[in-house]
Short mmCIF file of C-alpha atoms in Angstrom, two decimals:
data_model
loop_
_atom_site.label_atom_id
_atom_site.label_comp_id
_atom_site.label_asym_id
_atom_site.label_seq_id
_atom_site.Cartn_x
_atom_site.Cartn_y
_atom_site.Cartn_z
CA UNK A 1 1.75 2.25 19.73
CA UNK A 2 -0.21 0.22 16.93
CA UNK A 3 2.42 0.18 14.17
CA UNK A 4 1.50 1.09 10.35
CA UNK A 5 0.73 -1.93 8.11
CA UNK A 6 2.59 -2.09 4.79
CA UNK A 7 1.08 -4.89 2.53
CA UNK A 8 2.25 -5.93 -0.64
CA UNK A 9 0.48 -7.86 -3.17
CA UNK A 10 1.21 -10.56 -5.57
CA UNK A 11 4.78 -11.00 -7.40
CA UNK A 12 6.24 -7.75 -5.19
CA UNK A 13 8.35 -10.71 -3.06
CA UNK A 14 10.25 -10.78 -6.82
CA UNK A 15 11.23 -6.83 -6.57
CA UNK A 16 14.81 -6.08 -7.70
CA UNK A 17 14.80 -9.04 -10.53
CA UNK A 18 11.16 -8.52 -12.37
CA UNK A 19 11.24 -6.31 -14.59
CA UNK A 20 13.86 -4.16 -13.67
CA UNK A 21 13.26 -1.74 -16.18
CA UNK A 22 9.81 -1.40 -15.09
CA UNK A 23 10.35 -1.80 -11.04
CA UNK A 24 14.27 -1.02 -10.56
CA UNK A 25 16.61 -2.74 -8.71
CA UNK A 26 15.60 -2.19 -5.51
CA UNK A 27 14.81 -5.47 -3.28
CA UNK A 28 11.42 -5.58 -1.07
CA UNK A 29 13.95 -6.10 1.83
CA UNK A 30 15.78 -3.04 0.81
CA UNK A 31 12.32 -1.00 0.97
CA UNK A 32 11.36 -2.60 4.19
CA UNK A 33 14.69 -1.01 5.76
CA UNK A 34 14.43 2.35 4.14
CA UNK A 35 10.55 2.75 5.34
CA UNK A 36 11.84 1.14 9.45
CA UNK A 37 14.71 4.13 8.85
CA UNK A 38 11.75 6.60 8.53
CA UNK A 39 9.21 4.92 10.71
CA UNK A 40 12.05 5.01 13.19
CA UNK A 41 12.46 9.46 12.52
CA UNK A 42 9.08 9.85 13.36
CA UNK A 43 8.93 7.73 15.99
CA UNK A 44 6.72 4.83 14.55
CA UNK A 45 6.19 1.26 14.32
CA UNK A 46 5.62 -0.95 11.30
CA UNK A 47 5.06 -4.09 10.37
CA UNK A 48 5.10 -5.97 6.60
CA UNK A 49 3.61 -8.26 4.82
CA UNK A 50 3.69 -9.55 1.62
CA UNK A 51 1.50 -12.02 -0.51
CA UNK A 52 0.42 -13.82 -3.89
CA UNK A 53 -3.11 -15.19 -2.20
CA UNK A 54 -5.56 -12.71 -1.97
CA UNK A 55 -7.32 -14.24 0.83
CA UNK A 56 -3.93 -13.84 3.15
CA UNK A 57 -4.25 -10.05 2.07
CA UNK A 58 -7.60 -9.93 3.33
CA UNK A 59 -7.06 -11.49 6.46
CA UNK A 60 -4.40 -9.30 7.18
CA UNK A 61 -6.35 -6.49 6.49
CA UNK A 62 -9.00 -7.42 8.98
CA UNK A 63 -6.51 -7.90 11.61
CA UNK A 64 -5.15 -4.72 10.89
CA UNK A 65 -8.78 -3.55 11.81
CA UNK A 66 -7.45 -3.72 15.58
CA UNK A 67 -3.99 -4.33 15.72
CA UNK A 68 -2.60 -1.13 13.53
CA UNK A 69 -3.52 2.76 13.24
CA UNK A 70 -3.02 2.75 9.11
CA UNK A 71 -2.55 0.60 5.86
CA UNK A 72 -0.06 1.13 3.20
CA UNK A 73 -0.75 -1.29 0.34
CA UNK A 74 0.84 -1.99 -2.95
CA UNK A 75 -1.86 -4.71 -4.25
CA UNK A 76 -0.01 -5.28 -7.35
CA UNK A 77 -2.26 -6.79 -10.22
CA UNK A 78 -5.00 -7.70 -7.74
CA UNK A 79 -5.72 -3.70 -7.60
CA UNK A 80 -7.44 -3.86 -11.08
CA UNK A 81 -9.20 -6.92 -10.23
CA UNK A 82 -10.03 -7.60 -6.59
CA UNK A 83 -13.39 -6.40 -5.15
CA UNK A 84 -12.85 -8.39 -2.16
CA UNK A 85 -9.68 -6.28 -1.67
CA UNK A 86 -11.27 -3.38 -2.12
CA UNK A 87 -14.31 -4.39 0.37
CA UNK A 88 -12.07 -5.26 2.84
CA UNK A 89 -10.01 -2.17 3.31
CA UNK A 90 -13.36 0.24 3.49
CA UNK A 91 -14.71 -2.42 5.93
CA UNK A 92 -11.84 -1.69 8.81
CA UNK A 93 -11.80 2.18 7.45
CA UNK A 94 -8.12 2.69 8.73
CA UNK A 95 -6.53 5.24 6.74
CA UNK A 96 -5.41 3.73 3.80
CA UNK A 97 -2.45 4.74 1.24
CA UNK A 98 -2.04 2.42 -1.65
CA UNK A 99 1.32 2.72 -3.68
CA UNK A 100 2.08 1.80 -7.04
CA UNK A 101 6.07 2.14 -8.02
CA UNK A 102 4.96 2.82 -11.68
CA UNK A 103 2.66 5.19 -12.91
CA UNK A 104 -0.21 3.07 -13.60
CA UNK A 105 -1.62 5.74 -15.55
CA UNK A 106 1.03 5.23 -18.18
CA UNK A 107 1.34 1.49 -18.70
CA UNK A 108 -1.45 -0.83 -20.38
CA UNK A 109 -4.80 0.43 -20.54
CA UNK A 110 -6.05 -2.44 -18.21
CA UNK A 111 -3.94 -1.09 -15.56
CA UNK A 112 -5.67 2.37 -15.38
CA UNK A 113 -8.67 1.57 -13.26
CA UNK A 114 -7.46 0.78 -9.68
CA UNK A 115 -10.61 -0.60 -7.27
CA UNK A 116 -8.54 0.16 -4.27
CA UNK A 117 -8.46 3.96 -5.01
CA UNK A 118 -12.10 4.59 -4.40
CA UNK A 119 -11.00 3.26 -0.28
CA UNK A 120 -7.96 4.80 -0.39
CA UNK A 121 -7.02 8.31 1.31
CA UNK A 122 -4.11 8.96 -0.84
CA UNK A 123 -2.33 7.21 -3.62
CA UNK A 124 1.16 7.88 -4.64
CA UNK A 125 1.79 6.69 -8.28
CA UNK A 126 5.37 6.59 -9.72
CA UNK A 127 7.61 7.55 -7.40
CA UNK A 128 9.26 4.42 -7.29
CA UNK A 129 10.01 2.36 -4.27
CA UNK A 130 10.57 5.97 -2.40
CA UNK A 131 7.00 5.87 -3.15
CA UNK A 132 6.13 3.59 -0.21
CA UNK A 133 8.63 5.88 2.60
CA UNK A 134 6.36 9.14 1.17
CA UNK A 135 3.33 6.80 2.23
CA UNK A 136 4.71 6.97 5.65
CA UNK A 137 5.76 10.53 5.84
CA UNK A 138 2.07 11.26 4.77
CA UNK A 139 0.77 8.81 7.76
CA UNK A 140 3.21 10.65 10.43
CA UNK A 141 1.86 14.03 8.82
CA UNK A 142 -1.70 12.80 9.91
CA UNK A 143 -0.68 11.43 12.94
CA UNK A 144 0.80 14.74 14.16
CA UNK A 145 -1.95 16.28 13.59
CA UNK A 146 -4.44 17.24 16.64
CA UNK A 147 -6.63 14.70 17.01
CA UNK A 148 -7.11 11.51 15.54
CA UNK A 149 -6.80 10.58 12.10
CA UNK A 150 -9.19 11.92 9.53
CA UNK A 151 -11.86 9.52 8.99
CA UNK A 152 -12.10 9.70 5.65
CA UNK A 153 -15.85 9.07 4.16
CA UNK A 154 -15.92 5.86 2.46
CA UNK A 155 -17.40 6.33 -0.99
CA UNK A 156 -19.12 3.45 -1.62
CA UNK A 157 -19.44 3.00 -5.44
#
């Protein structure tokens, strides 16, 4: 089975000491082994990567093209800023959850406009770091599904 991608963006490796009042305590290790615990009840394999380079984002984002079935992907501050990002994901149209652990919608006005949503087929926003294990439930929800996963129309804007 192709596992589900989960790729994290720039300054995420620092989870559990930036900004805790923001972000919480909560290590990106700790995530990664709450989201295998739940990959692992429905039967599912992941795999995780995190960068600051956008370019290593990409590239993992065209492998995932043909090595997973789905992308889960917190871009951090490259989601208000990265076309490239954005072009990437609707070029290897995988289904495609991008997670924020704060409400974006609620911080700095600059942070309200998110180029990955417009690729995306669900975003969860402010749930926390439980936010990325709901982005797998919702991926084994479409996997159980008949059929294969919804291909999702690409709006291209």
């Amino acid at each position: 089975m192709k596992p589900v991608l989960f790729l994290n963006g720039p300054n995420l490796n620092l989870l559990g000491t930036r900004e805790p009042d923001k972000y919480g305590t909560t290590t990106l290790a700790e995530i990664e082994k709450e989201v295998r615990e739940a990959a692992d009840e429905h039967g599912l394999a992941v795999r995780f990567t995190q960068s600051n380079h956008e370019g290593t984002l990409i590239d993992q984002i065209h492998l995932a093209g043909t090595e997973c079935q789905a992308i889960v992907i917190n871009p951090g501050g490259l989601t208000h800023t990265s076309v490239a990002l954005r072009d990437a994901i609707a070029a290897v149209r995988l289904t495609t959850v991008e997670v924020h652990i704060t409400n974006t919608h609620r911080r700095e006005h600059f942070r309200h406009h998110s180029y990955i949503s417009a690729v995306a087929d669900a975003v969860i926003l402010g749930a926390g770091t439980h936010g990325y294990v709901l982005a797998l439930r919702h991926i084994a929800h479409l996997l159980a599904a008949p059929g294969p996963l919804p291909a999702t129309p690409r709006r291209i804007t």
